[in-house]
Tab-separated table of C-alpha atoms in Angstrom:
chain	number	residue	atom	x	y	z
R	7	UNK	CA	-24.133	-1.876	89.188
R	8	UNK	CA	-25.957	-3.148	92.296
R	9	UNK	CA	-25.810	-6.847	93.663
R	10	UNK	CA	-29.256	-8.030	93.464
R	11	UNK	CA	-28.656	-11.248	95.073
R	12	UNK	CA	-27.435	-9.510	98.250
R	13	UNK	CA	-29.560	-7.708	101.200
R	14	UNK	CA	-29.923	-3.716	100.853
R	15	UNK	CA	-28.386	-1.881	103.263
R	16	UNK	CA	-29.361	0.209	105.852
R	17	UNK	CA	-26.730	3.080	107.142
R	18	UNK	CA	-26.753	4.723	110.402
R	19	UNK	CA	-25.417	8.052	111.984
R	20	UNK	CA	-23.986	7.495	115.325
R	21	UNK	CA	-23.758	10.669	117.029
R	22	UNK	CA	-26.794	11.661	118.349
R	23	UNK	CA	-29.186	9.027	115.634
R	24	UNK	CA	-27.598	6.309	117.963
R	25	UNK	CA	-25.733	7.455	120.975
R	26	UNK	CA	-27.023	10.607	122.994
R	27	UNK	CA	-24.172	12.893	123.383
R	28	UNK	CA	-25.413	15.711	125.297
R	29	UNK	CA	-23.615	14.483	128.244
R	30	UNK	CA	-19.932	15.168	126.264
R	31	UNK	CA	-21.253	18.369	124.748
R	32	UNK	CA	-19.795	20.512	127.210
R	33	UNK	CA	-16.578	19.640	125.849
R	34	UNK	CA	-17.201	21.453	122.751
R	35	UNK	CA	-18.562	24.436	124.234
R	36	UNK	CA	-15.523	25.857	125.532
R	37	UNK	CA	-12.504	27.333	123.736
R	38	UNK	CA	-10.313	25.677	122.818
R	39	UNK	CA	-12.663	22.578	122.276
R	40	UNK	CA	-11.600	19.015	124.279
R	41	UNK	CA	-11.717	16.800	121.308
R	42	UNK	CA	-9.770	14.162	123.828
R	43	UNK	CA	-12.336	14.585	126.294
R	44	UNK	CA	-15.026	14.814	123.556
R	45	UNK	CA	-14.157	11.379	122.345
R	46	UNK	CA	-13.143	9.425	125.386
R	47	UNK	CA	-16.455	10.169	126.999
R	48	UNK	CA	-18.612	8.694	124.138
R	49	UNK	CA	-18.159	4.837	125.289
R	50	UNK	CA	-20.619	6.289	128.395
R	51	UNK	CA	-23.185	7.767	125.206
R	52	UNK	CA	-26.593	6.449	126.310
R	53	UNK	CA	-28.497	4.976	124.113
R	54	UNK	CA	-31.163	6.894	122.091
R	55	UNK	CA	-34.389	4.563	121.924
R	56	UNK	CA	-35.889	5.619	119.153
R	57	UNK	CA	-32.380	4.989	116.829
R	58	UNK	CA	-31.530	1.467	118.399
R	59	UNK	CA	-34.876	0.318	117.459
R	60	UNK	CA	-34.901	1.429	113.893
R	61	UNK	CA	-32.087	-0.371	113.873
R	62	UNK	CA	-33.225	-3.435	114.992
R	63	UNK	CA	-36.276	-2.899	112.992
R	64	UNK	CA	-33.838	-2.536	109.518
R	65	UNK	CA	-32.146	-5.428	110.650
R	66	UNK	CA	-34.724	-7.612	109.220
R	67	UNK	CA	-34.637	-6.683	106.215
R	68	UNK	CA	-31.356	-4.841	105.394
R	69	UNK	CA	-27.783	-5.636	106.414
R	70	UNK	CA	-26.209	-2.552	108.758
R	71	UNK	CA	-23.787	-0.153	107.863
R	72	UNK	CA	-22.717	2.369	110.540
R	73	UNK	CA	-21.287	5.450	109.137
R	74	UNK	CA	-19.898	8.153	111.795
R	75	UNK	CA	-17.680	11.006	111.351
R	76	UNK	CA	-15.506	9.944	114.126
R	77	UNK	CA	-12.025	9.697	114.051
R	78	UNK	CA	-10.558	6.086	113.135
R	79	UNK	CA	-8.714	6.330	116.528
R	80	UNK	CA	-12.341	6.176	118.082
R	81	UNK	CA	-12.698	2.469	116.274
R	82	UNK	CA	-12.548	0.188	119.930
R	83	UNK	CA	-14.435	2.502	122.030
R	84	UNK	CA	-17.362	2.436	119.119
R	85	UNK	CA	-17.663	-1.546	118.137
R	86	UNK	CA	-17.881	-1.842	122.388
R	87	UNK	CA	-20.553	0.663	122.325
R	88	UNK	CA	-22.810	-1.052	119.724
R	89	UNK	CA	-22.189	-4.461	120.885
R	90	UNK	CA	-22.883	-3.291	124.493
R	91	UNK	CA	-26.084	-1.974	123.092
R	92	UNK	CA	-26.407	-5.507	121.335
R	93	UNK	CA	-26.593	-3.748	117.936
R	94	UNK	CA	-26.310	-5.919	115.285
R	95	UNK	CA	-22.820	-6.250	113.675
R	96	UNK	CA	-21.849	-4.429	110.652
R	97	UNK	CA	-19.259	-2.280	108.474
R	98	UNK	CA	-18.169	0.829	110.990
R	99	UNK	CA	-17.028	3.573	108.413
R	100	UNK	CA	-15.243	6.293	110.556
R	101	UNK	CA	-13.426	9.609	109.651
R	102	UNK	CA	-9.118	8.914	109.093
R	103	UNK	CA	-8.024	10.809	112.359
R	104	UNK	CA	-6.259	12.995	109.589
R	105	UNK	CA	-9.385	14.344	107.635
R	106	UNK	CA	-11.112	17.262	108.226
R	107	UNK	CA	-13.545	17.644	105.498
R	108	UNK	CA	-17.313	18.659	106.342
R	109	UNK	CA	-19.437	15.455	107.248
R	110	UNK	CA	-21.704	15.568	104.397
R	111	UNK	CA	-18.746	15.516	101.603
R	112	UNK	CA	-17.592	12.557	103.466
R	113	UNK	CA	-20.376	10.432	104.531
R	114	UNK	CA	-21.925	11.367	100.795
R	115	UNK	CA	-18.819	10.183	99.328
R	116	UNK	CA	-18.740	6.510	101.318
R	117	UNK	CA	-22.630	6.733	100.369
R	118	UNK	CA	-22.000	6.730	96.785
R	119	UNK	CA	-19.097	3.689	97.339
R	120	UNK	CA	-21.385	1.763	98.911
R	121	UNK	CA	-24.333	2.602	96.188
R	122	UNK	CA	-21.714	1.043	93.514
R	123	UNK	CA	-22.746	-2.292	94.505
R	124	UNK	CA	-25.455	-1.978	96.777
R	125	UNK	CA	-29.069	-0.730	96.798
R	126	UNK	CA	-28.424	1.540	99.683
R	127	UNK	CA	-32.642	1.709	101.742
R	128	UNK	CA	-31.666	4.202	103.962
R	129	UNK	CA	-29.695	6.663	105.180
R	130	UNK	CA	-30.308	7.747	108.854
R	131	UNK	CA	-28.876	10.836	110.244
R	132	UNK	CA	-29.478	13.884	112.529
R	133	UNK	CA	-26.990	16.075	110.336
R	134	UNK	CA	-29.326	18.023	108.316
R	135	UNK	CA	-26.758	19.234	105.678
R	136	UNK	CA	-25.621	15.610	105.148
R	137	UNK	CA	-29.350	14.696	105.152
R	138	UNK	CA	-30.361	17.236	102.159
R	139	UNK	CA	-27.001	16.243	100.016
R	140	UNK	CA	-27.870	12.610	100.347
R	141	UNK	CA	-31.356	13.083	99.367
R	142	UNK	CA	-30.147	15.757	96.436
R	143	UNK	CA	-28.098	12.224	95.230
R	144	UNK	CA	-30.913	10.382	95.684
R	145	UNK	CA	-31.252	8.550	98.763
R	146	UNK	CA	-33.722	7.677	100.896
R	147	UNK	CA	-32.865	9.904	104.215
R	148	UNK	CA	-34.905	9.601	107.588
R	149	UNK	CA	-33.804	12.462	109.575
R	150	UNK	CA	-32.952	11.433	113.465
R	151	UNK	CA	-34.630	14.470	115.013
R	152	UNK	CA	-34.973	12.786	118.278
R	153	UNK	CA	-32.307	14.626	120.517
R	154	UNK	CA	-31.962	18.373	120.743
R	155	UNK	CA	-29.708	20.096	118.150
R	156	UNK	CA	-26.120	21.265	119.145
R	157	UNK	CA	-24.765	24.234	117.589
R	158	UNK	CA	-21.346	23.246	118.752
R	159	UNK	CA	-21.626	19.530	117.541
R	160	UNK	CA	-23.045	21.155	113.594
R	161	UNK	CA	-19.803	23.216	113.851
R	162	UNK	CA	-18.104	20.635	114.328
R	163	UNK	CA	-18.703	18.245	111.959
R	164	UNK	CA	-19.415	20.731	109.236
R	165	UNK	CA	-16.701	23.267	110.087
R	166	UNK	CA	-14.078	21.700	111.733
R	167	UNK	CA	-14.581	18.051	110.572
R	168	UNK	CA	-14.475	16.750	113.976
R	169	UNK	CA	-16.979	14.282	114.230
C-alpha cells in the first residue's frame, strides 16, 4: 500500500547514470581485478551531465533515492561525491560489502521495498539487465545510455557482484 500523501520517488544508478567511471575502468581490466583501486578512485568520477540534470529535473517533483551496487564500505566517499556535485540529498542504498548477488536481483529487490509504500516514478539505470527486470515488475525504467558500455563493469556487477 502506497503513501499517497507523500512525494513519488525517483531512483538513480550511480555508476556510470551519475558518475563517469571510465577513468577507474582500467582497474577492472586486468587480472586479478583492483576492486581497492576500483573504489578509491570513484570520489574523482566526473560528473555525467546528462544524469545530474535529470536529477535535478526529478527533484521537483519526486523525492531522490540513490541506489548503487557499491559496497557499504564505499558510503563516505559517495554522500561527498553527490554533495560535491550539489545533488540533492536522499536515501543512498549500497551493496553490504559482504553480498555478491547480480545487481538486478538486488537493486529489484530494494525496488520492490521501496514500492511497498511508495509510488516509485522512475528507475534510472545504465545496467540493461537490471533495466529489463525492473520494467518486467513494472516500473518505469529510463535507460542511462549516455557513457560507453564496459564489458568489464557488466561482469562485474552481474557476475561478480562488485558494483
Amino acid at each position: 500500500m502506497t503513501d499517497s500523501n507523500k512525494r513519488p520517488i525517483a531512483v538513480f544508478d550511480l555508476d556510470n547514470t551519475l558518475a563517469d567511471t571510465a577513468h577507474r575502468q582500467r582497474f577492472l581490466e586486468r587480472k586479478p581485478r583492483d576492486w581497492d583501486a576500483f573504489f578509491a578512485a570513484a570520489p574523482d568520477d566526473p560528473p555525467i551531465p546528462e544524469g545530474i540534470a535529470l536529477v535535478l529535473e526529478s527533484a521537483k517533483e519526486c523525492e531522490i533515492v540513490y541506489l548503487t551496487g557499491r559496497p557499504e564500505r564505499c558510503r563516505r566517499d559517495t554522500l561527498d561525491w553527490l554533495a560535491a556535485q550539489g545533488l540533492p540529498d536522499g536515501r543512498v542504498h549500497m551493496r553490504r560489502n559482504d553480498d555478491r548477488r547480480p545487481a538486478r536481483r538486488t537493486k529489484l529487490e530494494i525496488l520492490r521495498s521501496l514500492a511497498r509504500t511508495r509510488d516509485v516514478r522512475v528507475l534510472v539505470d545504465d545496467d540493461e539487465l537490471v533495466c529489463e527486470d525492473a520494467e518486467r515488475a513494472g516500473f518505469p525504467v529510463v535507460r542511462a545510455h549516455w557513457t560507453a558500455p564496459s564489458a568489464a563493469l557488466e561482469t562485474a556487477q552481474e557476475v561478480e557482484g562488485r558494483t
